[in-house]
Short mmCIF file of C-alpha atoms in Angstrom, two decimals:
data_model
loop_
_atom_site.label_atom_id
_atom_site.label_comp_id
_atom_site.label_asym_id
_atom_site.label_seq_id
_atom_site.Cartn_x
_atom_site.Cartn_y
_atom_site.Cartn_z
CA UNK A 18 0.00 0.00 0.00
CA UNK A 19 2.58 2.66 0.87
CA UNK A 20 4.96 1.73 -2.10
CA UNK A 21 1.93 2.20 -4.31
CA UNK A 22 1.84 6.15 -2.57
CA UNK A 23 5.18 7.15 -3.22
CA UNK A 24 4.88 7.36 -7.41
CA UNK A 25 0.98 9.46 -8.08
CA UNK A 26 -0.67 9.55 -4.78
CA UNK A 27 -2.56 12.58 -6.78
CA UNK A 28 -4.03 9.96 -9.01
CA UNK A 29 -7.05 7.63 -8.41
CA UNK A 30 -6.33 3.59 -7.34
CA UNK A 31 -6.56 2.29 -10.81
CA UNK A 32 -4.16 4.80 -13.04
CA UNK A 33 -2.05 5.11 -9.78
CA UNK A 34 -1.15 1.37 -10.05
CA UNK A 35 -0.27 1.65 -13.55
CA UNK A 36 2.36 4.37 -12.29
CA UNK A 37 3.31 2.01 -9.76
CA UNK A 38 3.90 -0.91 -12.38
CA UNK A 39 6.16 1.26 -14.05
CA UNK A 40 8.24 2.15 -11.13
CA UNK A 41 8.42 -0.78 -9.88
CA UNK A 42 9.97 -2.11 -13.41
CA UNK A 43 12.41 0.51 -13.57
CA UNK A 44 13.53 -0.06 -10.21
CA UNK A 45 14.19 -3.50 -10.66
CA UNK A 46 15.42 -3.05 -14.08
CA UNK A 47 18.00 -0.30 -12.69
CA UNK A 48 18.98 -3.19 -9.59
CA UNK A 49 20.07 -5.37 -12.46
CA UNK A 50 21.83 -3.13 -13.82
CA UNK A 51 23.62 -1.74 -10.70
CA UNK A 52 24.15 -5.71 -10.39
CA UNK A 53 26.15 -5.89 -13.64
CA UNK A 54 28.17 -2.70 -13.25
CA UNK A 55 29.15 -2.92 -9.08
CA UNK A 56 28.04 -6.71 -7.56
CA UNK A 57 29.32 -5.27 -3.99
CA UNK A 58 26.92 -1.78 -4.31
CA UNK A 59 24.05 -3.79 -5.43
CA UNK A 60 24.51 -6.01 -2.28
CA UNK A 61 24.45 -3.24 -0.36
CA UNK A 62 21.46 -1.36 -1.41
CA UNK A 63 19.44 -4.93 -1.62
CA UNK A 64 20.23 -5.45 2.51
CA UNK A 65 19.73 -1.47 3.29
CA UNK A 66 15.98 -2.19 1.13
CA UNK A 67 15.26 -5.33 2.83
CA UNK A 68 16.01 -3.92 5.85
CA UNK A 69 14.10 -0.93 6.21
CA UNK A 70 11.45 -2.30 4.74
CA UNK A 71 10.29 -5.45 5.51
CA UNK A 72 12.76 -5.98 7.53
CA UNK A 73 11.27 -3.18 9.90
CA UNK A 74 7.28 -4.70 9.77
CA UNK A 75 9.05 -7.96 11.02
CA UNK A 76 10.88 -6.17 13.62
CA UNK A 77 8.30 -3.74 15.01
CA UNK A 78 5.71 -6.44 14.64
CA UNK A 79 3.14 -4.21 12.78
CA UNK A 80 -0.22 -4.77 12.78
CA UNK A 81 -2.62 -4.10 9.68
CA UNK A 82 -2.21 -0.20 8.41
CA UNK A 83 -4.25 2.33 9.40
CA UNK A 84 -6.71 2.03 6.52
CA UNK A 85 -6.00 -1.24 5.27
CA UNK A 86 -7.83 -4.54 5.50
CA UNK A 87 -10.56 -3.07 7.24
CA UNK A 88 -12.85 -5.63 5.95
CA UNK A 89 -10.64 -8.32 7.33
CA UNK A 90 -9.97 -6.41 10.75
CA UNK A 91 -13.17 -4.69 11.66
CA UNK A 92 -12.09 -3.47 14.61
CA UNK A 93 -9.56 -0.04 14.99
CA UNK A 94 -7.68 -1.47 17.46
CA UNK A 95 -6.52 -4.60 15.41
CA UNK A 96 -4.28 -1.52 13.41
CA UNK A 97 -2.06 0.53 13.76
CA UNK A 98 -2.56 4.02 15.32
CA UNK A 99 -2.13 5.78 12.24
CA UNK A 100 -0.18 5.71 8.40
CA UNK A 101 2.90 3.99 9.06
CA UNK A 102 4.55 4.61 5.84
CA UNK A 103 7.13 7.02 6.99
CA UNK A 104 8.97 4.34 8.83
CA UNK A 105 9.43 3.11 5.53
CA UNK A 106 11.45 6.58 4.00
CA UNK A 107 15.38 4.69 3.67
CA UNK A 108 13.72 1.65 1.81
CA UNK A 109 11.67 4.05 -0.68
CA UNK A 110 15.01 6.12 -1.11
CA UNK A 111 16.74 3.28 -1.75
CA UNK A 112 13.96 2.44 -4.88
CA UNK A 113 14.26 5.85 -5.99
CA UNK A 114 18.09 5.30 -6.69
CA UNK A 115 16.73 2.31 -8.51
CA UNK A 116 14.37 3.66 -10.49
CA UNK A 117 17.08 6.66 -11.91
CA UNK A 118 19.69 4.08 -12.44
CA UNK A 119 16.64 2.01 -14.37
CA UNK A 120 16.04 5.67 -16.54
CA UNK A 121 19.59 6.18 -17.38
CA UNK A 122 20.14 2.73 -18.76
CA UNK A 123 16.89 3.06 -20.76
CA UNK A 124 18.06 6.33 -21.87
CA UNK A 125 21.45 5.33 -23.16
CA UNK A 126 19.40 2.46 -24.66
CA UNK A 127 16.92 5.10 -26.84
CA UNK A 128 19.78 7.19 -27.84
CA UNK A 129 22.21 4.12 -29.19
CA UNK A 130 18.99 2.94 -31.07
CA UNK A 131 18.32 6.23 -32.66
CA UNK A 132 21.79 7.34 -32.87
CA UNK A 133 22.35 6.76 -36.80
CA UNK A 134 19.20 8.88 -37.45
CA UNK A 135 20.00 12.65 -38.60
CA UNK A 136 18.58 15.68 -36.46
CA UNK A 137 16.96 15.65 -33.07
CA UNK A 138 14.77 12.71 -32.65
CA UNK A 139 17.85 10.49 -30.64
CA UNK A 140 17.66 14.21 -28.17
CA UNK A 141 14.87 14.39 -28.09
CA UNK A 142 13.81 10.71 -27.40
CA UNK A 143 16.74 10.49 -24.56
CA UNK A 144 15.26 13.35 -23.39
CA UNK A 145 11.56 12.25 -22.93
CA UNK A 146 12.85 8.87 -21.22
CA UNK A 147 14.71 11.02 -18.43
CA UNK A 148 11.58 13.46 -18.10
CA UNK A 149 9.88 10.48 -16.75
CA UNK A 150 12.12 11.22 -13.40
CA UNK A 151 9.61 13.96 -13.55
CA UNK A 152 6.20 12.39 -12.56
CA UNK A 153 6.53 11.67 -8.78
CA UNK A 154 6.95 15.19 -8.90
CA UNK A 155 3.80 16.13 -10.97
CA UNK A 156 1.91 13.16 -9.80
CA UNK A 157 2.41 13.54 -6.01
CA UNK A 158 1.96 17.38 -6.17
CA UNK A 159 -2.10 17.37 -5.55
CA UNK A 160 -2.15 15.20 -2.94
CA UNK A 161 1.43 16.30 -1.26
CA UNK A 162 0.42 19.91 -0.73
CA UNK A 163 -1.92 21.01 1.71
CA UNK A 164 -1.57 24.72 1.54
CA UNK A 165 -5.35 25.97 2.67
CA UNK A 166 -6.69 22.48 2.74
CA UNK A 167 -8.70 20.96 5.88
CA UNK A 168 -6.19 18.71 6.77
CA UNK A 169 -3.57 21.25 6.84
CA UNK A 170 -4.93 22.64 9.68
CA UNK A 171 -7.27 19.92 11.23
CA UNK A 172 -4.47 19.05 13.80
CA UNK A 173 -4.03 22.49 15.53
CA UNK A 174 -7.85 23.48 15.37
CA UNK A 175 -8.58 20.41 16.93
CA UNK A 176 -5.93 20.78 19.86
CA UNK A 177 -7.31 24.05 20.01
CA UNK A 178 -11.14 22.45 20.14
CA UNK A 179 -9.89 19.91 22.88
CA UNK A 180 -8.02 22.69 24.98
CA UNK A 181 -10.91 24.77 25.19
CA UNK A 182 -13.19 22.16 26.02
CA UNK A 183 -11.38 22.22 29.49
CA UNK A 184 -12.78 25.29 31.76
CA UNK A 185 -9.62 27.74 33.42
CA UNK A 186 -7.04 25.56 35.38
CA UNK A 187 -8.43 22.04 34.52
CA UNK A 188 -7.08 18.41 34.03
CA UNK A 189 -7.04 17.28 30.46
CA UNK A 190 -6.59 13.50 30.01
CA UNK A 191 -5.94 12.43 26.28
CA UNK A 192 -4.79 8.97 25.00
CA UNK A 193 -1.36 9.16 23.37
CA UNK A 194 0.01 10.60 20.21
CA UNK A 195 -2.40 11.70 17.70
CA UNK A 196 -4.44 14.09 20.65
CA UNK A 197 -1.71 14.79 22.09
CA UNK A 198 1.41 16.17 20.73
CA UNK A 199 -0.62 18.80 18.66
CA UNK A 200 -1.80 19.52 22.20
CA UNK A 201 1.72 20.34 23.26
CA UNK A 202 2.40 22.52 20.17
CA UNK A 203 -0.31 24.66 20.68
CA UNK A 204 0.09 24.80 24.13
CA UNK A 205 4.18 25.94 24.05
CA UNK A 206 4.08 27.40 20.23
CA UNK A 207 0.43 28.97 19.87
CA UNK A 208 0.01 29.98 23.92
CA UNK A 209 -3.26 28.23 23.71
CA UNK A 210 -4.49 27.72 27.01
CA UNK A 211 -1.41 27.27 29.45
CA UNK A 212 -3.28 26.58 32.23
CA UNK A 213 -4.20 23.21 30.92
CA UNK A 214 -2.38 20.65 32.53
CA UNK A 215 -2.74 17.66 29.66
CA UNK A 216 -2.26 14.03 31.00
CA UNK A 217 -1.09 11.37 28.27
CA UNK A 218 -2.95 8.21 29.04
CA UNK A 219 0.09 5.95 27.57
CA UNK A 220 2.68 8.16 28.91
CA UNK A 221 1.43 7.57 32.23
CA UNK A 222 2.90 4.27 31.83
CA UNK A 223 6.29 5.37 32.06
CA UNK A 224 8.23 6.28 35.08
CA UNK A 225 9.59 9.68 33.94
CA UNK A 226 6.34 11.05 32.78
CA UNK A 227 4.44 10.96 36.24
CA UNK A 228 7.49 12.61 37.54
CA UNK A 229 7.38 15.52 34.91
CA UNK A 230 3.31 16.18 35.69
CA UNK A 231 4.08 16.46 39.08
CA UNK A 232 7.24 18.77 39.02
CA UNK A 233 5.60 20.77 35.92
CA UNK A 234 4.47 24.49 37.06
CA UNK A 235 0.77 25.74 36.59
CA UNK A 236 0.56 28.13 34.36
CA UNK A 237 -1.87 31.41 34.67
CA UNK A 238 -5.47 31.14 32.50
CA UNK A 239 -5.38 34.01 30.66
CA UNK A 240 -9.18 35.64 30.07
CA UNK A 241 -8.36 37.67 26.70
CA UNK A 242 -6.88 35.10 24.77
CA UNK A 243 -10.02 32.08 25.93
CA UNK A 244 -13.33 31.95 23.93
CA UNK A 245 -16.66 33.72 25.86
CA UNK A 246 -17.59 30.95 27.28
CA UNK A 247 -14.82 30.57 30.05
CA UNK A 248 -14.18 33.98 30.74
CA UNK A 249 -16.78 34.13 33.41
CA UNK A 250 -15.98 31.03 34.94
CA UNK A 251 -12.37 31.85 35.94
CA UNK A 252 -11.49 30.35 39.41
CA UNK A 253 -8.32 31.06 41.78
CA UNK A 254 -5.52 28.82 40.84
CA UNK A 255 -4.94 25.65 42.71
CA UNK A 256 -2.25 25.46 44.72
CA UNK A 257 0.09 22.07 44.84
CA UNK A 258 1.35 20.01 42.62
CA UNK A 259 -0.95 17.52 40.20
CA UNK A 260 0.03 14.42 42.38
CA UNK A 261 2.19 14.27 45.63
CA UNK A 262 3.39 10.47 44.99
CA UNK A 263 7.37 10.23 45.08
CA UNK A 264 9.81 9.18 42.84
CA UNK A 265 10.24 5.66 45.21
CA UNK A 266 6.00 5.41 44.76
CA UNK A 267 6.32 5.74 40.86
CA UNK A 268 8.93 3.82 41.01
CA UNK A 269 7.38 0.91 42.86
CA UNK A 270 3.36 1.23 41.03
CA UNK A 271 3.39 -2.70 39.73
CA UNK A 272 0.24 -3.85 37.64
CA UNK A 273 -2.38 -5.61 40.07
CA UNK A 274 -5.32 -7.54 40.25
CA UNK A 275 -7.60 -7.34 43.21
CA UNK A 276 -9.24 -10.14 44.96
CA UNK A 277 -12.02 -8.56 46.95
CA UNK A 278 -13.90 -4.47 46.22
CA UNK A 279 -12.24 -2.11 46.71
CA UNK A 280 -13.15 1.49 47.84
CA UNK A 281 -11.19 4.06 46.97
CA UNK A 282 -11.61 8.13 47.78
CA UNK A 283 -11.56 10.28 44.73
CA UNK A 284 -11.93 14.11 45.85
CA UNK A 285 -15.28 14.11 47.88
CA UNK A 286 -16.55 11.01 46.49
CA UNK A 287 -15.87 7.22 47.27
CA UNK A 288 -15.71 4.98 44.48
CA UNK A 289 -15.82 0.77 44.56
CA UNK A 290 -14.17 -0.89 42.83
CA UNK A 291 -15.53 -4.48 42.44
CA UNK A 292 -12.88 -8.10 42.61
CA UNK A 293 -11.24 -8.52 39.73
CA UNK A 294 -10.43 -5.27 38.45
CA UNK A 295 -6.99 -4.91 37.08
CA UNK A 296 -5.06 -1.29 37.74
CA UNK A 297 -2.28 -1.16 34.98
CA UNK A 298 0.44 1.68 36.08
CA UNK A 299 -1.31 4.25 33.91
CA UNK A 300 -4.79 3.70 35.89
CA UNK A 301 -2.92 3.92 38.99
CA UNK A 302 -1.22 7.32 38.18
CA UNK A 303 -4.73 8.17 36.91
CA UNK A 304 -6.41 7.82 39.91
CA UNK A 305 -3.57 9.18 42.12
CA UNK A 306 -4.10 12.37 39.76
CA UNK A 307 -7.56 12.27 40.00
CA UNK A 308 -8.00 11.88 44.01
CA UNK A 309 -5.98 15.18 44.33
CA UNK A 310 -7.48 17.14 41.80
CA UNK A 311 -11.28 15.81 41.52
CA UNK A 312 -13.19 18.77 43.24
CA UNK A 313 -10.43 20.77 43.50
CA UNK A 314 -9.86 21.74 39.42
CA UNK A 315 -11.78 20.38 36.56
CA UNK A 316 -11.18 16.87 35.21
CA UNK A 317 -11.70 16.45 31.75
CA UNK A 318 -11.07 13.44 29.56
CA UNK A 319 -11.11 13.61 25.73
CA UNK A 320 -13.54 11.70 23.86
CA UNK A 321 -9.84 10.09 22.03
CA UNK A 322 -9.55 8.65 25.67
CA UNK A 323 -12.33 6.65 25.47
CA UNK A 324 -15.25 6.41 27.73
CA UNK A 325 -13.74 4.21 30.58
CA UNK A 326 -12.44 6.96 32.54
CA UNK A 327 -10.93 4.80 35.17
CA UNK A 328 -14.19 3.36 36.11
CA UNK A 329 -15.94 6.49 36.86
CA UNK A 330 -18.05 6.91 33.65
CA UNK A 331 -21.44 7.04 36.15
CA UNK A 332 -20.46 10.19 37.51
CA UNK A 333 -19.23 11.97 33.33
CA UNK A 334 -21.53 14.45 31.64
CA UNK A 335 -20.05 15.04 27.97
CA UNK A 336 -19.28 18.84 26.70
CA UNK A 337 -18.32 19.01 23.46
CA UNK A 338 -15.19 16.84 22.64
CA UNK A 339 -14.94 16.32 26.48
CA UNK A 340 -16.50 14.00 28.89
CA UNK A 341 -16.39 16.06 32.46
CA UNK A 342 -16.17 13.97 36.03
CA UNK A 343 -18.54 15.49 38.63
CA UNK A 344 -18.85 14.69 42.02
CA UNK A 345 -22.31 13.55 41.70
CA UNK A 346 -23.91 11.25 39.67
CA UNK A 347 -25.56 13.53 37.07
CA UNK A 348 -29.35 13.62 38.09
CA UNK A 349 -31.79 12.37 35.51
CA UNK A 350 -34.02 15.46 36.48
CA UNK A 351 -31.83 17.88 35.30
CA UNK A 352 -33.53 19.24 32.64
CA UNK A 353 -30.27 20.89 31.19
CA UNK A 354 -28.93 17.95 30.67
CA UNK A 355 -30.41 15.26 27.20
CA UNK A 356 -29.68 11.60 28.60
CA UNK A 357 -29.33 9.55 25.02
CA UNK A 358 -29.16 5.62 25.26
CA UNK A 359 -26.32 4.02 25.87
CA UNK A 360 -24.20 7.24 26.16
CA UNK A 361 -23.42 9.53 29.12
CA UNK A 362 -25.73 12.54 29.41
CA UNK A 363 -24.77 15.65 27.33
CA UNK A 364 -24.64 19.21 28.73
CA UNK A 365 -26.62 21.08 26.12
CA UNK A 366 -26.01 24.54 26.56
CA UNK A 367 -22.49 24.24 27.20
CA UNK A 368 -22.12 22.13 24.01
CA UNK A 369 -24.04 24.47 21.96
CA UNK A 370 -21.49 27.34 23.41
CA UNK A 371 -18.16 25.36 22.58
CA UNK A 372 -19.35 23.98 19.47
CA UNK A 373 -21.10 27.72 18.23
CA UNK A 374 -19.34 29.78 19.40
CA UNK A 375 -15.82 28.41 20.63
CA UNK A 376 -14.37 25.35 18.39
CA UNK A 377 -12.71 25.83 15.14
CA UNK A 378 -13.45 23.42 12.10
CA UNK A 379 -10.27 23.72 10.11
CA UNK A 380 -12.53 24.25 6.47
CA UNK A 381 -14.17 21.21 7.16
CA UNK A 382 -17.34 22.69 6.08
CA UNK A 383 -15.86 24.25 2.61
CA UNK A 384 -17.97 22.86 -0.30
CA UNK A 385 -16.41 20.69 -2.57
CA UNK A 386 -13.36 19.97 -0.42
CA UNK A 387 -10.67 16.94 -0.83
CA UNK A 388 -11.14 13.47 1.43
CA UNK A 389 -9.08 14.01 4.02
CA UNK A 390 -6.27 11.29 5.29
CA UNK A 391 -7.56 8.35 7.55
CA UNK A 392 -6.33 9.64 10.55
CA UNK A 393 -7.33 13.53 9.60
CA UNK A 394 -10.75 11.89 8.89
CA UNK A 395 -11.26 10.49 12.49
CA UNK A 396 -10.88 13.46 13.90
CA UNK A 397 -13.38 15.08 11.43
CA UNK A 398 -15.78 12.44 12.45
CA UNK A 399 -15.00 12.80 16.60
CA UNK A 400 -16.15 16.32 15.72
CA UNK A 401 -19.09 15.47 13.76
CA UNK A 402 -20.63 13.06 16.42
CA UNK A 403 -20.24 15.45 19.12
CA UNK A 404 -22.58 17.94 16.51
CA UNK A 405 -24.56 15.12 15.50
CA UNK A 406 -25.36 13.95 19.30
CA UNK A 407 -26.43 17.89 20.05
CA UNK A 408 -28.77 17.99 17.14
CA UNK A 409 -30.25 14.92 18.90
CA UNK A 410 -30.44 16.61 22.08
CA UNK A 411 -32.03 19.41 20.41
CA UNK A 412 -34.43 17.39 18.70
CA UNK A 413 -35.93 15.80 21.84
CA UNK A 414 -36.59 19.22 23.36
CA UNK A 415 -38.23 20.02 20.34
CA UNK A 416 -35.83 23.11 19.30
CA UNK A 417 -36.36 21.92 15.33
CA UNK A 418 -34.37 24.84 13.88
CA UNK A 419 -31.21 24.55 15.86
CA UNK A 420 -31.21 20.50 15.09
CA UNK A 421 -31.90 20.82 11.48
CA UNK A 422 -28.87 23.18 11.60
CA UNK A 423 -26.22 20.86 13.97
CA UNK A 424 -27.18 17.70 11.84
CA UNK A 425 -26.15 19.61 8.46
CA UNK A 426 -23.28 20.98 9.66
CA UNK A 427 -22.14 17.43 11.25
CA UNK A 428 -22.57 16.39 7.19
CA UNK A 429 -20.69 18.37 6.01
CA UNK A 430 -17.72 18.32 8.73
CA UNK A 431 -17.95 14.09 7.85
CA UNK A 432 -17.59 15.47 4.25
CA UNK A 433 -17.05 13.04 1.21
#
């Protein structure tokens, strides 16, 4: 799949492989040639190919592609997180020498042929063969740039969206690369909300990372630069760090099974935990996190984290992107609140204020726009179901209008 990229990604599947058949020919036609000319070079570049290529999806033990096999593997997390085809770059390089050592000799081929004939067809005919070096080029340029398109942009708007789901001072907990390192940029490039303190779900795994969240500073919220929505909700700043456990208590946090409940304090409320529930470091430094700052700041956890949240999903009430912990069960009175099947209950008026007024759609909406990448398209769709559940809400309390208006723009975020 990602050798069949690297010639006219621009192109659609069927002319695209025909590119690829002819890439694939010169670049074995230019390795037999190499052969000929330099046995020991040729050796060379055959183990640096093997090795960085499939030599790497033996080693790292990949799993299915991103967007491949789907059929086969219905389920996400039977693949990998996202495109894996960079890992691949030194084994694609290595083709590309190929393939020009492949033009050359078909070059010097054409103009021996036509070299008796007078005038300049045997140029011009030489010529044309090494233009060919020239497609990747042209046929990769569509799909390579991204100058003004969704996807160009998706990744910061939706830090941004996930940022500003959080209210001034809160706890942010995110599952691991894809919502969270644009987090990070736009946190220490953009100065998008500071005061965030974001917790990486698969980081919290490590030993070094716990360490860093509890030695990292809090950073002031900053009213100006937030949308509306939090600008009257600013608190004081906590005080203390995230966590208070030591490096010998990271250190020593061993995955564990328990044999009997277990009840646990988390801020003001006591949680039970029944036998047989296994606490992996990352839940452990979860809930450590969580007893100390439950009730004290706001605890947030993306909807990319799942729905889990370390067993406390009866006391969530979704906001936008974000699934909040209160310190209550919510209360199936609460007519502010639209309690969907299956799903925890969704705060409608905040969501109508982040997703209105306060998240950006990176051109999502644009008419006419490009499919976006697989992993640029889950994002597109986290958004979209987060507009698509509020249309629902809206629906049930009757409020037609602002519905009809949610569920169209949830189509056209999804896009093609």
């Amino acid at each position: 799949q990602y050798f069949d990229w690297q010639w006219a990604r621009s192109l659609d599947r069927a002319p695209r492989f025909v590119v690829t058949l002819v890439m694939a020919w010169l670049g074995l036609h230019g390795l037999f040639v190499q052969r000929a000319v330099d046995r020991g070079a040729s050796r060379l570049l055959v183990t640096l190919f093997l090795v960085t290529g499939l030599g790497l999806v033996l080693y790292m033990n990949f799993k299915p592609g991103f967007s491949l096999a789907m059929a086969e593997w219905p389920n996400r997390s039977q693949h990998e997180v996202r495109e894996r085809d960079y890992f691949f770059v030194a084994s694609f390089v290595i083709w590309g020498l190929w393939i020009g050592i492949g033009l050359a000799d078909v070059a010097r081929t054409v103009r021996l042929r036509l070299a008796h004939r007078a005038g300049p067809s045997g140029f011009a005919a030489t010529f044309a063969v090494l233009a060919a070096a020239l497609l990747p080029l042209a046929l990769n340029a569509t799909s390579a740039t991204r100058r003004g398109t969704p996807d160009a942009r998706l990744a910061a708007d939706i830090a941004y969206d996930l940022l500003n789901t959080v209210p001034p001072y809160g706890v942010l907990f995110t599952n691991g690369d894809n919502d969270t390192f644009p987090l990070w940029w736009a946190q220490e490039v953009a100065g998008t909300r500071p005061d965030v303190t974001v917790v990486c779900l698969s980081l919290a795994h490590t030993a070094w990372y716990p360490r860093q969240l509890r030695d990292r500073p809090l950073r002031s919220f900053d009213p100006a630069s937030a949308p509306d929505v939090w600008r009257s909700r600013v608190a004081a700043a906590p005080s203390g760090p995230l966590h208070t456990m030591s490096d010998e208590e990271i250190d020593g946090i061993v995955a564990q099974r328990i044999n009997r409940p277990l009840s646990v304090d988390i801020g003001p409320l006591r949680h039970t935990y029944p036998a047989g529930t296994v606490f992996y470091r990352g839940e452990v430094v979860a809930l450590r996190i969580m007893q100390q700052s439950l009730g004290r700041r706001p605890v947030v956890w993306a909807l990319t984290a799942g729905r889990e949240l370390a067993g406390l999903s009866e006391y969530a009430v979704q906001q936008g992107v974000g699934l909040r912990l209160d310190t209550l069960p919510p209360d199936d009175a609460d007519t502010t609140l639209y309690f969907g099947p299956g799903q925890e209950p969704l705060d409608i008026s905040l969501s109508q204020q982040l997703m209105d007024r306060a998240y950006r759609y990176a051109g999502l909406e644009s008419p006419g726009r490009r499919p976006l990448e697989p992993s640029a398209a889950g994002m597109a769709r986290l958004l979209a179901g987060a507009m698509g559940r509020l249309a629902k809400a809206e629906a049930a309390r009757g409020d037609s209008a602002a519905a009809g208006g949610h569920a169209e723009r949830a189509r056209r975020i999804v896009g093609p």
